[in-house]
Tab-separated table of C-alpha atoms in Angstrom:
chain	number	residue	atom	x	y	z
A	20	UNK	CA	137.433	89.921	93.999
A	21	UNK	CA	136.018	92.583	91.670
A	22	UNK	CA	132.585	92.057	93.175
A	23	UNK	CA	133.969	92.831	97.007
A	24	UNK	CA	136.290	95.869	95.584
A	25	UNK	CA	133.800	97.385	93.346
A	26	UNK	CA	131.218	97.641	96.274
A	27	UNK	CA	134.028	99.013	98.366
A	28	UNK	CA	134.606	101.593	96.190
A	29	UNK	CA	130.959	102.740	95.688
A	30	UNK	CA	130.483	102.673	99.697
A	31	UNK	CA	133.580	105.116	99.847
A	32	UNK	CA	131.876	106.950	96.961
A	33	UNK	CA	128.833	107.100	99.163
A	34	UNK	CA	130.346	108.385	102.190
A	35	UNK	CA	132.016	111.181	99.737
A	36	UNK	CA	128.171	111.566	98.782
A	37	UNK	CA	126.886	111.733	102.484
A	38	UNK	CA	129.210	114.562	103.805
A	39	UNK	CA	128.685	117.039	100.548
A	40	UNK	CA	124.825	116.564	100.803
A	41	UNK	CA	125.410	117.212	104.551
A	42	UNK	CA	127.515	120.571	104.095
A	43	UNK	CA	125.259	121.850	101.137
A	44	UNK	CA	122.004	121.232	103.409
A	45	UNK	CA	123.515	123.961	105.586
A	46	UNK	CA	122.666	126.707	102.862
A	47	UNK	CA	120.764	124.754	100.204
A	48	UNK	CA	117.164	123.136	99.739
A	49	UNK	CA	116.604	119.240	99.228
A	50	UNK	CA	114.563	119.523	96.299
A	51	UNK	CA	117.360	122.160	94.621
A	52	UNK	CA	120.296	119.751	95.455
A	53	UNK	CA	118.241	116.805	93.590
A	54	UNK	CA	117.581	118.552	90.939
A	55	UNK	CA	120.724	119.609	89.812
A	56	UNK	CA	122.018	116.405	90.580
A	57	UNK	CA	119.517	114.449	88.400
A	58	UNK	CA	120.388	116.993	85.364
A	59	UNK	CA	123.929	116.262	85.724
A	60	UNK	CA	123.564	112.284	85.652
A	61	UNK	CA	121.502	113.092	82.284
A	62	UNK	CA	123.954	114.878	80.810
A	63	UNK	CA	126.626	112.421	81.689
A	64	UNK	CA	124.703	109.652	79.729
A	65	UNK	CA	123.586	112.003	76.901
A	66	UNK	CA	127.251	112.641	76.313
A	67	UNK	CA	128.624	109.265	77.034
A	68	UNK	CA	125.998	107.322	74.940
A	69	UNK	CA	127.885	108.090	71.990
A	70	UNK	CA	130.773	108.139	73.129
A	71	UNK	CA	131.028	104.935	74.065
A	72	UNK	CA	128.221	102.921	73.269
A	73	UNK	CA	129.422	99.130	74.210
A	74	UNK	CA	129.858	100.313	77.371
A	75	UNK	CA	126.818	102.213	78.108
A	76	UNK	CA	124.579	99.591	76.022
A	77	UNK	CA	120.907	100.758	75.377
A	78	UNK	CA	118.164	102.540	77.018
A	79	UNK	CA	115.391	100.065	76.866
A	80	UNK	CA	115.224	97.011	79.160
A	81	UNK	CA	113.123	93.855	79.071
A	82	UNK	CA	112.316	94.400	82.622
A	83	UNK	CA	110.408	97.444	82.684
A	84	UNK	CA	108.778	97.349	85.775
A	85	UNK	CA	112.036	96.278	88.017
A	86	UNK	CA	113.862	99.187	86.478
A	87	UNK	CA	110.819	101.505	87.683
A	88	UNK	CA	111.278	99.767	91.275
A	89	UNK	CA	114.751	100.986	90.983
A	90	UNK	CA	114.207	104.123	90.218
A	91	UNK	CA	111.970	104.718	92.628
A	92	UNK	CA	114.108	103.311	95.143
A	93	UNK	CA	117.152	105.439	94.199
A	94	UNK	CA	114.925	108.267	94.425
A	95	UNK	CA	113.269	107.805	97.594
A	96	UNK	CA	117.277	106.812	98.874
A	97	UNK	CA	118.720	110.191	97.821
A	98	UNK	CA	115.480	112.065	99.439
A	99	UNK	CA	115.425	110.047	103.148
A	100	UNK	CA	119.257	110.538	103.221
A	101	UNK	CA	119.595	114.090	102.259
A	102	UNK	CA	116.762	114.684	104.931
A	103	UNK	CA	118.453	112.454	107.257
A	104	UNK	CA	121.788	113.721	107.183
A	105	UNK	CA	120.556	117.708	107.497
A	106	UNK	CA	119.139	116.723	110.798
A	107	UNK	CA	121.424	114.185	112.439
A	108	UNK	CA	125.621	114.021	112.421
A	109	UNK	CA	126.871	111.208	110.393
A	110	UNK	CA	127.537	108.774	112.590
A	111	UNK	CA	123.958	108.924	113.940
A	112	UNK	CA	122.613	108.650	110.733
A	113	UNK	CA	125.278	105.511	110.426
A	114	UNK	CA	123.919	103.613	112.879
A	115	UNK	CA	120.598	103.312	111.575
A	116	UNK	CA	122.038	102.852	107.946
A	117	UNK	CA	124.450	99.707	108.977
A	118	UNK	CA	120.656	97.984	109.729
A	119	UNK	CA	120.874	97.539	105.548
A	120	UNK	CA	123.123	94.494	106.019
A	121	UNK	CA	121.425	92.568	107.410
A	122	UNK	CA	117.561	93.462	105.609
A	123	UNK	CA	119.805	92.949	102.644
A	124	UNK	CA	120.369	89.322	103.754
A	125	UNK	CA	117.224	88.055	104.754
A	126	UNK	CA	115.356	89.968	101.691
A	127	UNK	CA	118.538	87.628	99.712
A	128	UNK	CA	117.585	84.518	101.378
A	129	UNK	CA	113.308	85.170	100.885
A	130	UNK	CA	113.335	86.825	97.574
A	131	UNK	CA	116.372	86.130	95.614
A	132	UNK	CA	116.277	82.595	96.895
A	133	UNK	CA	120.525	82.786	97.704
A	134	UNK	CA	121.745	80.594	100.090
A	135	UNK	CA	123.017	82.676	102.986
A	136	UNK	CA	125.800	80.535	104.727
A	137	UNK	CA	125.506	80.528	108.843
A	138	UNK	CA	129.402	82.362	108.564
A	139	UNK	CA	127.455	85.019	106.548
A	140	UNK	CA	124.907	86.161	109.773
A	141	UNK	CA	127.646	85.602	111.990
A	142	UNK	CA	130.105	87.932	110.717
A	143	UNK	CA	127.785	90.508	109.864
A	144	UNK	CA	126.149	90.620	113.265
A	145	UNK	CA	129.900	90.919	114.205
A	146	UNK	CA	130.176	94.567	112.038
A	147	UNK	CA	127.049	95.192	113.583
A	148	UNK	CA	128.823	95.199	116.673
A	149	UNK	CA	131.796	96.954	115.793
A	150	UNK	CA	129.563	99.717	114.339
A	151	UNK	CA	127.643	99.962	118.052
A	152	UNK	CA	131.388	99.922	119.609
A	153	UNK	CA	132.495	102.922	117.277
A	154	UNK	CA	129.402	104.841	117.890
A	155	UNK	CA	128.998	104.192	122.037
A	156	UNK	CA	131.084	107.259	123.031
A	157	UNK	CA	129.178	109.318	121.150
A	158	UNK	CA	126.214	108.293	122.650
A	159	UNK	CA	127.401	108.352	126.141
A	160	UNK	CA	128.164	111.553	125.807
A	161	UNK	CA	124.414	112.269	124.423
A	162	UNK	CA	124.937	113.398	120.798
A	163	UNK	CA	122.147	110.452	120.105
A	164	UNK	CA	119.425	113.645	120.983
A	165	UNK	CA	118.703	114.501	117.297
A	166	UNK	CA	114.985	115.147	116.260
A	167	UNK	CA	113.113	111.894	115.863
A	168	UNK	CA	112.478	113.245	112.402
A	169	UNK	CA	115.596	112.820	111.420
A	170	UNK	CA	116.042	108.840	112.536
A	171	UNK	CA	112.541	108.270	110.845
A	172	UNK	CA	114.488	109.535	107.655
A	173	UNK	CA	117.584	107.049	108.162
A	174	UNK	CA	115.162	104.049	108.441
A	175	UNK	CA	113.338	104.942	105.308
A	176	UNK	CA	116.657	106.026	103.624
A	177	UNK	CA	117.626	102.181	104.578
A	178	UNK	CA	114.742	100.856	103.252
A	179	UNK	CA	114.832	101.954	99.839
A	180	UNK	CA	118.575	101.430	99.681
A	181	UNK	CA	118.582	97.923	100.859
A	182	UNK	CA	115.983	97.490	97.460
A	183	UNK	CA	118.317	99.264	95.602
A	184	UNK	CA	120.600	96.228	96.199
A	185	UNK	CA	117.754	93.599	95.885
A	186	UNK	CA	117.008	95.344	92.150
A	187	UNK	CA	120.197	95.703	91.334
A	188	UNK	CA	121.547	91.580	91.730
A	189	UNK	CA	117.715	91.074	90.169
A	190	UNK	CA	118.430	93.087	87.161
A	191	UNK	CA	122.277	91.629	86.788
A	192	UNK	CA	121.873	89.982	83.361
A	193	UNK	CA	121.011	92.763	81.464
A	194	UNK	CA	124.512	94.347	79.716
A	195	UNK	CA	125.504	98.063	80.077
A	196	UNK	CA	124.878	100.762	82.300
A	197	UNK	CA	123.142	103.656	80.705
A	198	UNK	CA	119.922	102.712	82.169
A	199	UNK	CA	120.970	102.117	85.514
A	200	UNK	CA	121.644	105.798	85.420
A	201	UNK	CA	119.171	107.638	82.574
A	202	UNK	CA	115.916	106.012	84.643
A	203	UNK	CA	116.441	106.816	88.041
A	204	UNK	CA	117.720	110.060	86.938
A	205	UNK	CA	114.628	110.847	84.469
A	206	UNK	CA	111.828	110.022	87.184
A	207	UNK	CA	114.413	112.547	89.771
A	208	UNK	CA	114.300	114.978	86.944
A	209	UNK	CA	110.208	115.292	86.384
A	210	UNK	CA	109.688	114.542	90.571
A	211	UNK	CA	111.855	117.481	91.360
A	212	UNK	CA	111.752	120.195	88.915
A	213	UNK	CA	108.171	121.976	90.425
A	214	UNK	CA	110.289	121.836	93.892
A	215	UNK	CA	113.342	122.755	92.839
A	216	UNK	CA	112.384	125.744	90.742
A	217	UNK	CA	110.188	126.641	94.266
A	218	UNK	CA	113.165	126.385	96.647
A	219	UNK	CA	115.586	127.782	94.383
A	220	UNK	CA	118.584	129.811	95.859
A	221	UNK	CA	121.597	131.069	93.703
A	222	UNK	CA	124.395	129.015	94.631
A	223	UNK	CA	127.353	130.105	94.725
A	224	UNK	CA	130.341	129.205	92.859
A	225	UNK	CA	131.774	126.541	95.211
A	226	UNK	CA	128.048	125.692	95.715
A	227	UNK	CA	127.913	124.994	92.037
A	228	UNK	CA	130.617	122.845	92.645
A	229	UNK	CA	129.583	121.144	95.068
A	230	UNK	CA	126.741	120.224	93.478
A	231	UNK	CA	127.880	119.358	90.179
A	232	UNK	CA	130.458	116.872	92.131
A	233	UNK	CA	127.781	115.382	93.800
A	234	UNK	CA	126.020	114.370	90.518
A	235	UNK	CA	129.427	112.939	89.391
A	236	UNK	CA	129.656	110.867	92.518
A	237	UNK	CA	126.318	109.412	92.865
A	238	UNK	CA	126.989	108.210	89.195
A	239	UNK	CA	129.984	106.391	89.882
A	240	UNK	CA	128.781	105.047	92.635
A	241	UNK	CA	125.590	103.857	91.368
A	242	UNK	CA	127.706	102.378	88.638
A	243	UNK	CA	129.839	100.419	90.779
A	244	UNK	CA	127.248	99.207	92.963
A	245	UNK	CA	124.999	97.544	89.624
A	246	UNK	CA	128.456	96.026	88.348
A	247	UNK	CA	129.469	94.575	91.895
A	248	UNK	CA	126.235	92.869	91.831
A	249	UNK	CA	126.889	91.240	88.473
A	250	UNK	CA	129.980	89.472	90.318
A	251	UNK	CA	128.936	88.534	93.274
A	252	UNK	CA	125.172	87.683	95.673
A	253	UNK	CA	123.923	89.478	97.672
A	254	UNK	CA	125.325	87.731	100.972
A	255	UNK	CA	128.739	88.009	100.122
A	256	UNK	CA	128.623	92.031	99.122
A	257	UNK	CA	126.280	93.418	102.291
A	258	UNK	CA	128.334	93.389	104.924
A	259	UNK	CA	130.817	95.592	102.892
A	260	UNK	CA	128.643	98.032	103.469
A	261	UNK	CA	130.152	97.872	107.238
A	262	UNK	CA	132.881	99.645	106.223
A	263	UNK	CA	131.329	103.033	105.974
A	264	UNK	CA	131.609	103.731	109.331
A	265	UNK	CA	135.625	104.347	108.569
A	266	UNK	CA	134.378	107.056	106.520
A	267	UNK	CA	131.706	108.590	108.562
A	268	UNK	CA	133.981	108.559	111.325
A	269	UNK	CA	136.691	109.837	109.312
A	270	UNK	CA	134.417	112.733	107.563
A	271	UNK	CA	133.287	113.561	111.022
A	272	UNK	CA	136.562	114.267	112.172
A	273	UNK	CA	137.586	116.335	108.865
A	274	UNK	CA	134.793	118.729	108.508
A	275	UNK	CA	132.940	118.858	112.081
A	276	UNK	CA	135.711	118.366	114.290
A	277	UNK	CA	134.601	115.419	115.964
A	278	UNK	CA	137.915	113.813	116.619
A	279	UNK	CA	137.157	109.783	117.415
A	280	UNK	CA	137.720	107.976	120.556
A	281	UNK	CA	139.769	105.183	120.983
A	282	UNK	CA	137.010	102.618	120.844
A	283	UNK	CA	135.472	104.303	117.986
A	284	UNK	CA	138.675	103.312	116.320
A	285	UNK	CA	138.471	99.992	117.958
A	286	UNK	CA	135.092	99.429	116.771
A	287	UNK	CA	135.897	100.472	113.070
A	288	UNK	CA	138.848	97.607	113.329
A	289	UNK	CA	136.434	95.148	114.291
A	290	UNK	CA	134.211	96.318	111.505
A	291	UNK	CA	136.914	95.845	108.915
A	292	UNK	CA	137.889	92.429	110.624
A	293	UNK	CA	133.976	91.285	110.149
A	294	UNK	CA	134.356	92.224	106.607
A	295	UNK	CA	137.439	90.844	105.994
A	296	UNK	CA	136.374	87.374	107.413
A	297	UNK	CA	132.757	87.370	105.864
A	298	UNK	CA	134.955	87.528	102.537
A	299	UNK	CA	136.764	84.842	103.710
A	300	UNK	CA	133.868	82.547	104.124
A	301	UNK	CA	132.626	83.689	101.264
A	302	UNK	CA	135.461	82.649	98.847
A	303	UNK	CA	135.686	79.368	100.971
């Protein structure tokens, strides 16, 4: 099970992610938000190199190009989501996002060469469902008019983070976890600074904060994600992904006031049940 828990806890992580980036783009810049962000994953693995060195393990990889494609993808994830989430609520910008399931499994099944069981595509079509269910009232009562701006962002946001995965259960066999983190964060760093220092508004102190958390979170989370895929393919650890809709819903509710209908709440059980039976299968 550490697979399964570890990628639950980085798709809670990511929720935590999605909602700060979403009230900081109220005051603060994309570019601004990244950069800080990249400078505090730096730091984190400056200090913690070390510190604990058996656990972060080294900075140079045998796989230099797959830890570029990473990077790139990480960076192109945080960018498309940031944009994405500025523009559209979070259970918009869901919808799109729960498409990474399933790319996730057919890009398994045609690059990875993973057998995908038939129970696999069956229960994540089922959370696919149960994601449609949750977000139907909102819908109906036409919150799906955002800009088409930002649902071009979501699907390019999806993109990269469904090769996030991919990389990640490519690049399993290669111990510790500094350069999961110093790469993605290096290329952020240089990409970033010229736009940063451009856009640059003084935060204030719960800015700060806020964006100093963020950095915190997207490590952990990136973290967890690279371990789960050491445990477990690729098949078995998408449809987890499912269960962000409890959090979007729930974030929703908490900071926006969008209080969830009863078959949004039926549609997040039936996401949960998808995921719980997918794991299921999966152990079978």
């Amino acid at each position: 099970m550490r697979g399964p828990a570890l990628m639950f806890g980085a798709i809670l992580l990511f929720g935590v992610l999605d909602a700060n980036s979403k009230l900081l783009a109220d005051h603060h810049a994309m570019a601004q938000v990244l950069l800080v962000r990249f400078v505090v994953l730096l730091v984190l693995v400056l200090l913690l190199l070390p510190l604990a060195p058996r656990l972060m393990g080294r900075l140079s990889t045998r796989h230099p190009w797959l830890n570029a494609g990473r990077a790139l993808a990480m960076l192109g994830s945080a960018s498309f989501f940031f944009l994405a989430f500025r523009d559209l609520p979070l259970v918009e910008g869901y919808l799109v996002f729960f498409t990474a399931p399933l790319i996730v499994l057919l890009a398994s099944a045609l690059f990875l060469r993973e057998r995908v069981s038939p129970l696999a595509w069956v229960w994540c079509a089922v959370g696919f469902g149960g994601v449609a269910m949750a977000l139907a009232p909102g819908f109906a009562s036409g919150l799906g008019s955002g800009p088409l701006s930002g649902y071009l962002y979501a699907l390019c946001g999806t993109g990269t983070y469904s090769a996030v995965f991919i990389l990640n259960r490519q690049l399993r066999d290669e111990p510790g976890i500094a350069r999961v983190l110093f790469w993605p964060a290096l290329l952020g760093l240089l990409v970033m600074t010229p736009f940063g220092i451009a856009e640059w508004q003084p935060p204030t102190a719960m800015g700060w904060a806020q964006m100093i958390a963020a950095g915190m979170t997207v490590a952990a989370a990136t973290v967890m994600i690279a371990e789960a895929f050491r445990h477990a393919p690729a098949a078995r650890l998408a449809p987890i992904s499912y269960t962000g809709i409890i959090w979007s819903v729930a974030f929703d509710a908490l900071f926006w006031g969008h209080a969830p209908a009863l078959v949004t709440l039926a549609g997040a059980g039936l996401v949960v049940l998808a995921c719980v039976m997918s794991e299921r299968a999966a152990r079978r």
